[in-house]
XYZ file of C-alpha atoms in Angstrom:
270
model
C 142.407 -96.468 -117.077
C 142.496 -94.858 -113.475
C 145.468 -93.271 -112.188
C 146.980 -95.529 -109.551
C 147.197 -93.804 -105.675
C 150.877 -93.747 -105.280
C 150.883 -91.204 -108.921
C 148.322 -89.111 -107.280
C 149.638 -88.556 -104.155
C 153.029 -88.563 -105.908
C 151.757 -85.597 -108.218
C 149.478 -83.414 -105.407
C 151.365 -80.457 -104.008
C 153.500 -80.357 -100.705
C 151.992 -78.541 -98.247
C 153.514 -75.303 -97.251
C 155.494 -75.081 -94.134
C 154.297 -72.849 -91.448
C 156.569 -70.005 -90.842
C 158.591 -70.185 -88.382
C 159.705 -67.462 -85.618
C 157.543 -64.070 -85.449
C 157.993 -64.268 -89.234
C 153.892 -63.876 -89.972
C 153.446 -61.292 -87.147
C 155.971 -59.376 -88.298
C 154.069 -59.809 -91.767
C 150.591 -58.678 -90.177
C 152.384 -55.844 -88.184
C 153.716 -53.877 -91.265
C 150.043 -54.601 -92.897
C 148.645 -52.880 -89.890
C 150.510 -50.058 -90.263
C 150.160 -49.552 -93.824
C 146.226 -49.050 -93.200
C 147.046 -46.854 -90.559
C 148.554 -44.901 -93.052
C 146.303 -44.974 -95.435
C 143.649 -44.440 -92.739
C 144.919 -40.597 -91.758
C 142.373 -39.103 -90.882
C 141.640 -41.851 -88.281
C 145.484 -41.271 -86.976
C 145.157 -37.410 -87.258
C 142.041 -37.300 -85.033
C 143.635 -39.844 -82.371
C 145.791 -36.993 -81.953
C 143.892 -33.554 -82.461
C 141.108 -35.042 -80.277
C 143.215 -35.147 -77.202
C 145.087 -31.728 -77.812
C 141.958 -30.175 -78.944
C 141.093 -31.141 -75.242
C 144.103 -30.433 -73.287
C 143.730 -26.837 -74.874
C 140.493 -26.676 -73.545
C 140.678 -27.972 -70.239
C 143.746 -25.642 -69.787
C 142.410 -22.835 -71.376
C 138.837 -22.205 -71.178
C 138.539 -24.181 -67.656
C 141.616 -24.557 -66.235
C 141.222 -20.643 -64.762
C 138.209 -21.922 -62.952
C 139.664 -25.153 -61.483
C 142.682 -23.543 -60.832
C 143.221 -19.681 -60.702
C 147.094 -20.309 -60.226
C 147.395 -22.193 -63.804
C 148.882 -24.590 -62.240
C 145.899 -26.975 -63.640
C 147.961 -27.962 -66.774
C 150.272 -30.093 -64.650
C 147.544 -32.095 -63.070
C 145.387 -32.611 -66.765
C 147.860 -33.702 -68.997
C 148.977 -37.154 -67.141
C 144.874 -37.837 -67.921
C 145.020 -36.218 -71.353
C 147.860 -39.079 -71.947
C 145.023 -41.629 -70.911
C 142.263 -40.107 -73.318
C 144.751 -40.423 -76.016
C 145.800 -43.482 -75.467
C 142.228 -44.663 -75.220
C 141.065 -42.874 -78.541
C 143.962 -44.223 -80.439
C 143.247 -47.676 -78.896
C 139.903 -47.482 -80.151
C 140.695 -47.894 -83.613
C 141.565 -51.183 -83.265
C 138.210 -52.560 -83.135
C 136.885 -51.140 -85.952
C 139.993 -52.827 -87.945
C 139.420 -55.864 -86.216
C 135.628 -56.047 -86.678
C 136.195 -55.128 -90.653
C 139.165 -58.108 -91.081
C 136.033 -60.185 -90.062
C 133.065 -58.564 -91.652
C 135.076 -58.833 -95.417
C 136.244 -62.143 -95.373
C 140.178 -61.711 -95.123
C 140.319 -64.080 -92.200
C 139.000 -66.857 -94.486
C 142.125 -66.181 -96.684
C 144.408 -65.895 -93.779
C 143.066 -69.120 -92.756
C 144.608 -71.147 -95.653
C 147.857 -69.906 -94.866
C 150.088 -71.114 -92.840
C 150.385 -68.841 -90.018
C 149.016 -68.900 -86.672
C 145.623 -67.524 -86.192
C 146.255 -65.142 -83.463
C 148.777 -63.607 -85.767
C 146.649 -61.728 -87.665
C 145.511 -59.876 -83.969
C 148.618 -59.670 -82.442
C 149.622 -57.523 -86.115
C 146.559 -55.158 -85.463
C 147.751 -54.973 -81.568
C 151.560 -54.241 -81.572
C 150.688 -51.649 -84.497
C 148.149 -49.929 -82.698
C 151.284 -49.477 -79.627
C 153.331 -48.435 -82.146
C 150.893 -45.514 -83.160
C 149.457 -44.394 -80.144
C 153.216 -44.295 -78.106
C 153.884 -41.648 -81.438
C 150.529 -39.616 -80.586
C 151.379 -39.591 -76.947
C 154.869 -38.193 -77.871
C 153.443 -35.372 -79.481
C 150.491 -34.542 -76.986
C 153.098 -34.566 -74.035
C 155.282 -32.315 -76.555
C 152.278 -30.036 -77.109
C 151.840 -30.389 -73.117
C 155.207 -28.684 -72.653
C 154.099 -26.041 -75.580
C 151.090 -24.463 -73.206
C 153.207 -24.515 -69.989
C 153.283 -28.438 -68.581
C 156.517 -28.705 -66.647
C 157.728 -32.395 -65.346
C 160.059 -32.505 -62.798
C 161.259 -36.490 -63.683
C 164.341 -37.743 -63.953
C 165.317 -39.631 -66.553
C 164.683 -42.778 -65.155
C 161.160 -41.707 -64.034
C 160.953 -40.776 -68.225
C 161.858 -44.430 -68.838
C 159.122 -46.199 -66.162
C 156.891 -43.420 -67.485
C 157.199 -44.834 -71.211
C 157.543 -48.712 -70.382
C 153.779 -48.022 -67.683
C 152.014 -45.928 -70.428
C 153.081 -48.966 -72.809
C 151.784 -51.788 -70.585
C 148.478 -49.505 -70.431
C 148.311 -49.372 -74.227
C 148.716 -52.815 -74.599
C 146.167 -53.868 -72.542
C 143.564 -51.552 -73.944
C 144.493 -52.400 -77.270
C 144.184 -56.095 -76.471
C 140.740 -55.704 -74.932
C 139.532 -53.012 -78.147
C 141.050 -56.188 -80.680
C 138.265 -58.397 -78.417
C 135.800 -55.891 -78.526
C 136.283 -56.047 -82.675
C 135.816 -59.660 -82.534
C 132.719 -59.392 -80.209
C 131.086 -56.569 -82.232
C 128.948 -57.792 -85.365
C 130.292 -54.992 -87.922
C 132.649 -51.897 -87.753
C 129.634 -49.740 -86.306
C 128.671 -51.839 -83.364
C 132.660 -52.281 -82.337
C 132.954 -48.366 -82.752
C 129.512 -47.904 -80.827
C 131.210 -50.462 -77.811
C 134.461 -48.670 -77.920
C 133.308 -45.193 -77.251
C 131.794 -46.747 -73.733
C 134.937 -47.287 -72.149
C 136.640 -44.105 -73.577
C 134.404 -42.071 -70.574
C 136.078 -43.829 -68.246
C 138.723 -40.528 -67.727
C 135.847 -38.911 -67.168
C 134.514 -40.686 -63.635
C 138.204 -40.673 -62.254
C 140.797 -38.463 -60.872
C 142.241 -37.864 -64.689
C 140.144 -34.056 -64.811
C 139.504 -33.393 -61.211
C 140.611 -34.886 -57.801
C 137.996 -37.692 -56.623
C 137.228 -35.688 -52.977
C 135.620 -32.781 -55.607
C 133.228 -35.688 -56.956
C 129.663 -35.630 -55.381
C 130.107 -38.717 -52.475
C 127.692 -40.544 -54.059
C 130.473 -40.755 -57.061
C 133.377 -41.219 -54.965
C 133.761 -45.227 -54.732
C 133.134 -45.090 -58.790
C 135.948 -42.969 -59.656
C 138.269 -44.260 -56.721
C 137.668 -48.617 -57.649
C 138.218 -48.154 -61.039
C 141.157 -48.613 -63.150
C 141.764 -45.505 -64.470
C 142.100 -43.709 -61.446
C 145.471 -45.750 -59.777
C 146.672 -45.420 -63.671
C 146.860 -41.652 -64.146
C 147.586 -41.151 -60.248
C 151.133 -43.421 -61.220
C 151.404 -41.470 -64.278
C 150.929 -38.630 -61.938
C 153.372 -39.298 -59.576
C 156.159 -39.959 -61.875
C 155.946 -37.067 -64.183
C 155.194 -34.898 -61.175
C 156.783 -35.893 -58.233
C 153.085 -36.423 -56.097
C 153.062 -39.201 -53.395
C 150.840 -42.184 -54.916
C 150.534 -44.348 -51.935
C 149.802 -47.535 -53.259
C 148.087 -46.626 -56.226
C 151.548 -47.762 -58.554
C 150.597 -51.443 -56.978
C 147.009 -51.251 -58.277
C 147.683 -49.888 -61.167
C 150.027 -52.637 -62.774
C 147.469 -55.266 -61.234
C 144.601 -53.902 -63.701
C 146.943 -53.498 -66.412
C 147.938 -57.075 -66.079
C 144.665 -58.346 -65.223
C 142.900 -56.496 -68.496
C 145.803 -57.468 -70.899
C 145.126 -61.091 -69.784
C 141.581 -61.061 -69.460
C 141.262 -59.217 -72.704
C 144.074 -62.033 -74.553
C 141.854 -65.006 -73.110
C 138.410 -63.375 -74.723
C 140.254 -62.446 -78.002
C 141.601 -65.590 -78.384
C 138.831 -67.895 -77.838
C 136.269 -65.154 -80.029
C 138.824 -65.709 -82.938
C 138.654 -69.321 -82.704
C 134.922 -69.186 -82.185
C 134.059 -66.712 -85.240
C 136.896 -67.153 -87.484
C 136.723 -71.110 -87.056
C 132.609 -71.069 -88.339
C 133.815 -68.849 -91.264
């Protein structure tokens, strides 16, 4: 005797409704930051990796750059870059193991949206590295770094550094999805972390051999820390602030687009 269609479609499960609201990313945030937590060593170098070099830019050649010691005012706004960029980092390795074990296949029969699981690894990773650039500007103060903003300079300060996070974090997450295991993203993310390096962040661009210049003056990093610059110090940025929130923008969106259609692409052949 079969079982007539109306029984078996009476007797199969509803579906699950998808959740509504920022319900799953909310979900995927806290997961983020439970591994970050687990992961301390990870979070502990994000942080000592940037003081260990503030301390040593200031200290060992901070005399020679600048005999006044006045050098720890113009390093730390680029310190605040390198730690934002090793804490950034991070995220591609977490992406690029999400799709190396298989998680996104069980994610996938759930009903969230897909580009919940990254937005979860990106809003943690902002969470984390605006709490390590807390304490390497506190640290900053410690060995003589002496703002002069005003407290709504502090505020534009916080809510700039945070649109820079986000987009680095964005294009790391992409990187993770680009990168065929953990190794390979960490390999692709260490690239862009010497960008500090061939910009005004360590030493002012007219210091560079000419041949150097246009590198460190076209790229973003440069109008970033001379923003950062010029609100924590008071310095007259020109129109640096202007190109500075058009490569954050541009990045963050670039960097969404890619992720996005890399998730579909990989996750969607898993």
């Amino acid at each position: 005797m079969t079982t007539a269609p109306a029984a078996v479609a009476a007797s199969a499960p509803a579906p699950r409704p998808r959740l509504r609201g920022l319900t799953a990313e909310s979900v995927f945030v806290g997961r983020s930051l439970r591994h970050s937590l687990r992961d301390g060593e990870s979070l502990l170098m994000a942080i000592m990796l940037p003081v260990m070099l503030m301390l040593m830019f200031t200290w060992v050649f901070g005399g020679a750059i600048d005999p006044s010691g006045a050098y720890v005012d113009y390093v730390v706004p680029g310190i605040i870059l390198t730690c934002a960029g090793f804490g950034a980092s991070s995220t591609a390795v977490y992406v690029a193991n999400d799709m190396r074990t298989g998680i996104i296949d069980r994610f996938r029969t759930m009903p969230v949206r897909s580009g919940a699981v990254l937005t979860g690894h990106v809003v943690a990773s902002l969470l984390r590295n605006l709490v390590a650039t807390a304490i390497v500007i506190g640290v900053g103060v410690l060995v003589g770094f002496r703002p002069t903003a005003t407290l709504g300079e502090w505020v534009l300060t916080a809510l700039f550094i945070g649109l820079y996070i986000l987009a680095i974090t964005y294009l790391f997450a992409a990187i993770g999805l680009a990168a065929g295991s953990p190794e390979g993203a960490n390999g692709y993310g260490f690239v862009l972390l010497f960008l500090p390096y061939l910009s005004s962040a360590f030493v002012p661009v007219p210091s560079m051999p000419s041949w150097l210049q246009p590198v460190a003056e076209f790229q973003p990093i440069t109008p970033i820390v001379e923003t950062i610059r010029a609100l924590l110090m008071g310095t007259d940025a020109g129109a640096q602030p202007f190109w500075a929130v058009v490569w954050c923008i541009g990045i963050l969106v670039a960097a969404a687009v890619w992720g996005a259609w890399l998730f579909r692409r990989k996750a969607g052949k898993r």
